[in-house]
C-alpha cells in the first residue's frame, strides 16, 4: 500500500477542499481494498451521490470517506445533522472510512468503522448557525468516534504503518453478526462492549461490569433485570470471540484479535 498521495492530480486547482477531495479519493481508489472480502480495487460511485463514495463489486459493501489533515482526533466535523441521521438509519447505510494525512500529503491513519457501529449516540448536533450567517439556521454535526467500541475501529493504516490485510478482514467480519440484531438487542451489545472498554485492564471480572448497572439503568429505565442482561451480553461477546471467558466470573478482552 503506497502511503503517498498523487499530488500531480492537484495541478490547476486552488481550492483546498477540492484538492483534498481529489487526492484522498484517488488514494482510496488506487490503494484501498474491501475490508470485508479483500477485493482490490474498490469502485467509485458517481460524483455527489448522497449515500456513499465507494463500493465493492464482489460483496456490495458501501463506503463513505471522511478525510482531514493532521492526526486522528476523537471529534470529526461532518455536514448536516439531519442528513447524517437519515443516512445512518437507512437500509443501505454505508460503512465509514476515516483518513488522516500529513502536510506532505502522506497517510497518517486510515480506518473503517463498520456501519453496525454507527448509531445516533455518536452523532453530535451542533448549534444552528447565527442569523447573520449566510446559511442562517443550518444545523451541522460532529462524529464522536470516542463513543465507538474499540472492536468497531478497524485500522488499515495506523501511525503510518500498514496493517496486514488478513487481520483487517478478520476484524471486520467478527462483528457482522450485529447487523442481524434488532435495534434494541444491538444497543445492549454495543453498550456492554463500551463498558468493557472502560475497564482499564485486559483481564476483568463480572463484578467490574456490574459496576455499570446504575449507568445502564438510566438508559434502560424499564428494565428491572440489568445484571441478567449484562451476563447475557457477555455470553454473546464470548461466543463471538470478542472476549474470552477465564472461569469463575473472570474474562479477558480480545481487541481486534489480540488478548
Coordinates of C-alpha atoms in Angstrom, one line a residue:
X1 CA 0.0 0.0 0.0
X2 CA 1.6 3.3 -1.2
X3 CA 1.0 5.9 1.6
X4 CA 1.9 8.9 -0.7
X5 CA -0.8 10.9 -2.5
X6 CA -0.5 11.5 -6.2
X7 CA -0.1 15.3 -5.9
X8 CA 0.1 15.8 -9.7
X9 CA -3.7 15.4 -9.7
X10 CA -4.0 18.7 -7.8
X11 CA -2.5 20.9 -10.5
X12 CA -4.8 23.5 -11.7
X13 CA -6.9 23.6 -8.5
X14 CA -6.8 26.4 -6.0
X15 CA -9.5 25.4 -3.6
X16 CA -8.1 23.4 -0.6
X17 CA -11.3 21.4 -0.2
X18 CA -11.2 20.4 -3.9
X19 CA -7.6 19.4 -3.6
X20 CA -8.3 17.3 -0.5
X21 CA -11.2 15.6 -2.1
X22 CA -9.4 14.8 -5.4
X23 CA -6.2 13.5 -3.7
X24 CA -7.9 11.5 -0.9
X25 CA -10.5 9.9 -3.1
X26 CA -7.8 9.0 -5.7
X27 CA -5.7 7.5 -2.9
X28 CA -8.5 5.3 -1.7
X29 CA -9.4 4.2 -5.2
X30 CA -5.8 3.3 -6.0
X31 CA -4.7 1.8 -2.7
X32 CA -7.6 0.5 -0.6
X33 CA -9.3 -2.8 -0.7
X34 CA -12.6 -4.1 0.7
X35 CA -12.2 -4.7 4.4
X36 CA -14.9 -7.3 4.2
X37 CA -13.8 -9.6 1.4
X38 CA -10.4 -8.2 0.4
X39 CA -11.3 -7.3 -3.1
X40 CA -9.0 -4.7 -4.8
X41 CA -9.7 -2.1 -6.0
X42 CA -12.9 -0.5 -4.8
X43 CA -15.2 1.1 -7.3
X44 CA -16.3 4.7 -7.2
X45 CA -19.9 5.8 -7.2
X46 CA -20.8 8.8 -9.4
X47 CA -19.9 12.2 -8.0
X48 CA -22.2 13.8 -5.4
X49 CA -24.0 10.6 -4.6
X50 CA -25.7 11.4 -1.2
X51 CA -25.2 7.9 0.4
X52 CA -21.6 6.6 -0.3
X53 CA -18.4 7.2 -2.2
X54 CA -17.1 3.7 -2.9
X55 CA -18.5 0.2 -3.2
X56 CA -17.1 -3.4 -3.6
X57 CA -18.3 -5.1 -6.8
X58 CA -17.8 -8.6 -5.2
X59 CA -19.7 -8.3 -1.8
X60 CA -21.6 -5.0 -2.4
X61 CA -20.4 -3.3 0.8
X62 CA -20.6 0.5 0.5
X63 CA -18.2 3.1 2.0
X64 CA -18.3 6.8 2.7
X65 CA -15.0 8.6 3.0
X66 CA -14.2 11.3 5.7
X67 CA -10.8 13.0 5.4
X68 CA -8.9 15.5 7.4
X69 CA -5.3 16.9 7.7
X70 CA -3.4 16.2 10.9
X71 CA -3.7 13.5 13.5
X72 CA -6.8 11.4 14.1
X73 CA -9.0 13.1 16.7
X74 CA -12.0 12.0 18.8
X75 CA -14.3 14.5 17.2
X76 CA -14.7 14.7 13.4
X77 CA -16.6 17.5 11.7
X78 CA -19.3 16.5 9.3
X79 CA -22.2 18.0 7.3
X80 CA -25.9 18.5 8.0
X81 CA -27.2 16.8 11.1
X82 CA -30.5 15.7 9.6
X83 CA -28.8 14.2 6.5
X84 CA -26.4 12.2 8.7
X85 CA -29.1 10.8 10.9
X86 CA -31.2 9.9 7.8
X87 CA -28.2 8.3 6.2
X88 CA -27.2 6.1 9.2
X89 CA -30.8 4.9 9.7
X90 CA -31.3 4.0 6.1
X91 CA -31.3 0.4 5.0
X92 CA -28.4 1.0 2.7
X93 CA -26.3 3.0 5.2
X94 CA -22.6 2.9 4.4
X95 CA -19.5 1.9 6.3
X96 CA -17.3 4.9 7.1
X97 CA -13.7 5.3 6.1
X98 CA -11.7 7.9 8.1
X99 CA -8.5 9.1 6.5
X100 CA -5.9 11.5 8.1
X101 CA -2.9 12.8 6.3
X102 CA 0.2 14.9 6.8
X103 CA 1.2 18.3 5.3
X104 CA 3.4 16.4 3.0
X105 CA 0.3 14.5 1.6
X106 CA 1.1 11.1 3.1
X107 CA -1.3 8.9 5.1
X108 CA -1.3 9.0 8.9
X109 CA -4.2 6.8 9.7
X110 CA -6.8 5.0 7.6
X111 CA -9.6 3.1 9.4
X112 CA -13.0 1.9 8.9
X113 CA -15.9 2.0 11.3
X114 CA -18.4 -0.7 10.1
X115 CA -22.0 0.6 9.7
X116 CA -23.3 -1.5 12.6
X117 CA -21.4 0.7 15.0
X118 CA -22.9 3.9 13.6
X119 CA -25.8 4.9 15.9
X120 CA -27.3 8.3 16.7
X121 CA -25.4 8.3 20.0
X122 CA -22.2 9.1 18.3
X123 CA -23.6 11.9 16.1
X124 CA -23.4 15.2 18.0
X125 CA -25.7 18.0 16.9
X126 CA -24.1 21.4 16.5
X127 CA -25.9 24.7 17.4
X128 CA -27.7 26.3 14.4
X129 CA -25.8 29.0 12.5
X130 CA -26.5 32.5 13.7
X131 CA -29.0 34.7 11.9
X132 CA -26.1 36.7 10.4
X133 CA -24.6 33.7 8.7
X134 CA -25.0 33.0 5.0
X135 CA -26.8 29.8 5.9
X136 CA -28.7 31.0 8.9
X137 CA -30.3 28.3 10.9
X138 CA -28.4 25.5 9.3
X139 CA -27.5 22.7 11.8
X140 CA -24.4 20.7 11.3
X141 CA -23.0 17.7 13.3
X142 CA -19.8 16.2 14.6
X143 CA -18.9 12.5 14.7
X144 CA -17.6 11.4 18.2
X145 CA -15.6 8.3 17.4
X146 CA -14.6 8.0 21.1
X147 CA -18.1 6.6 21.7
X148 CA -17.4 3.7 19.3
X149 CA -16.3 0.4 20.9
X150 CA -12.7 -0.5 20.2
X151 CA -13.7 -3.5 18.1
X152 CA -15.6 -1.1 15.9
X153 CA -12.4 0.7 14.8
X154 CA -10.6 -1.4 12.3
X155 CA -7.4 0.2 11.1
X156 CA -6.0 -0.5 7.6
X157 CA -3.1 2.0 8.3
X158 CA -2.2 3.1 11.8
X159 CA 0.5 5.7 12.6
X160 CA 1.8 5.4 9.0
X161 CA 2.1 1.7 9.3
X162 CA 0.1 -0.7 7.1
X163 CA -1.9 -3.4 8.9
X164 CA -1.9 -6.9 7.5
X165 CA -5.0 -7.3 5.2
X166 CA -6.0 -10.7 6.6
X167 CA -6.1 -9.2 10.1
X168 CA -8.2 -6.4 8.8
X169 CA -10.6 -8.8 7.1
X170 CA -10.9 -11.0 10.3
X171 CA -11.5 -7.9 12.5
X172 CA -14.2 -6.5 10.1
X173 CA -16.1 -9.8 9.9
X174 CA -16.0 -10.5 13.6
X175 CA -18.8 -8.0 14.3
X176 CA -21.0 -8.6 11.3
X177 CA -23.4 -10.6 13.5
X178 CA -24.6 -7.2 14.9
X179 CA -26.3 -6.5 11.6
X180 CA -28.8 -9.3 12.2
X181 CA -29.8 -8.0 15.6
X182 CA -32.8 -5.8 16.4
X183 CA -32.1 -2.2 17.3
X184 CA -32.6 -2.9 21.0
X185 CA -30.5 -6.0 21.0
X186 CA -27.7 -4.3 19.1
X187 CA -27.9 -1.4 21.5
X188 CA -27.4 -3.7 24.5
X189 CA -24.4 -5.4 23.0
X190 CA -22.7 -2.1 22.0
X191 CA -23.3 -0.7 25.5
X192 CA -21.7 -3.7 27.2
X193 CA -18.8 -3.5 24.7
X194 CA -18.3 0.1 25.7
X195 CA -18.5 -0.8 29.4
X196 CA -15.8 -3.5 28.9
X197 CA -13.6 -1.0 27.0
X198 CA -13.9 1.4 30.0
X199 CA -12.3 -1.2 32.3
X200 CA -8.6 -0.3 32.3
X201 CA -7.1 -3.8 32.5
X202 CA -7.4 -6.5 29.8
X203 CA -8.4 -9.1 32.4
X204 CA -11.7 -8.1 34.2
X205 CA -14.4 -9.6 36.4
X206 CA -18.1 -9.9 36.2
X207 CA -18.4 -7.6 39.2
X208 CA -16.5 -4.9 37.4
X209 CA -19.1 -4.9 34.7
X210 CA -21.8 -5.0 37.3
X211 CA -20.4 -1.6 38.4
X212 CA -22.1 -0.1 35.3
X213 CA -25.5 -1.2 36.5
X214 CA -26.7 2.2 37.6
X215 CA -25.4 3.8 34.3
X216 CA -27.3 1.2 32.2
X217 CA -30.4 1.6 34.3
X218 CA -30.6 5.3 33.3
X219 CA -30.5 4.3 29.6
X220 CA -33.0 1.4 30.1
X221 CA -35.3 2.6 32.9
X222 CA -38.0 0.0 32.2
X223 CA -35.6 -3.0 32.6
X224 CA -35.5 -4.4 36.1
X225 CA -33.0 -7.2 35.3
X226 CA -29.9 -5.2 34.4
X227 CA -27.5 -7.8 35.8
X228 CA -29.2 -10.5 33.9
X229 CA -28.8 -8.5 30.7
X230 CA -25.2 -7.9 31.4
X231 CA -24.5 -11.6 31.8
X232 CA -26.4 -12.3 28.6
X233 CA -24.4 -9.8 26.6
X234 CA -21.1 -11.1 28.0
X235 CA -22.1 -14.6 26.8
X236 CA -22.8 -13.3 23.3
X237 CA -19.5 -11.5 23.2
X238 CA -17.7 -14.6 24.4
X239 CA -19.4 -16.8 21.8
X240 CA -18.4 -14.3 19.1
X241 CA -14.8 -14.2 20.1
X242 CA -14.8 -10.6 21.3
X243 CA -14.0 -11.5 24.9
X244 CA -12.6 -14.7 26.5
X245 CA -14.1 -16.4 29.5
X246 CA -11.4 -17.4 32.0
X247 CA -13.7 -19.1 34.6
X248 CA -15.3 -18.1 37.9
X249 CA -16.6 -14.8 36.7
X250 CA -13.3 -13.8 35.0
X251 CA -12.8 -12.6 31.5
X252 CA -10.2 -11.2 29.1
X253 CA -10.6 -8.6 26.3
X254 CA -9.8 -9.5 22.8
X255 CA -9.2 -6.3 20.9
X256 CA -9.3 -6.9 17.1
X257 CA -7.9 -10.4 17.6
X258 CA -5.5 -9.8 20.4
X259 CA -5.9 -10.8 24.1

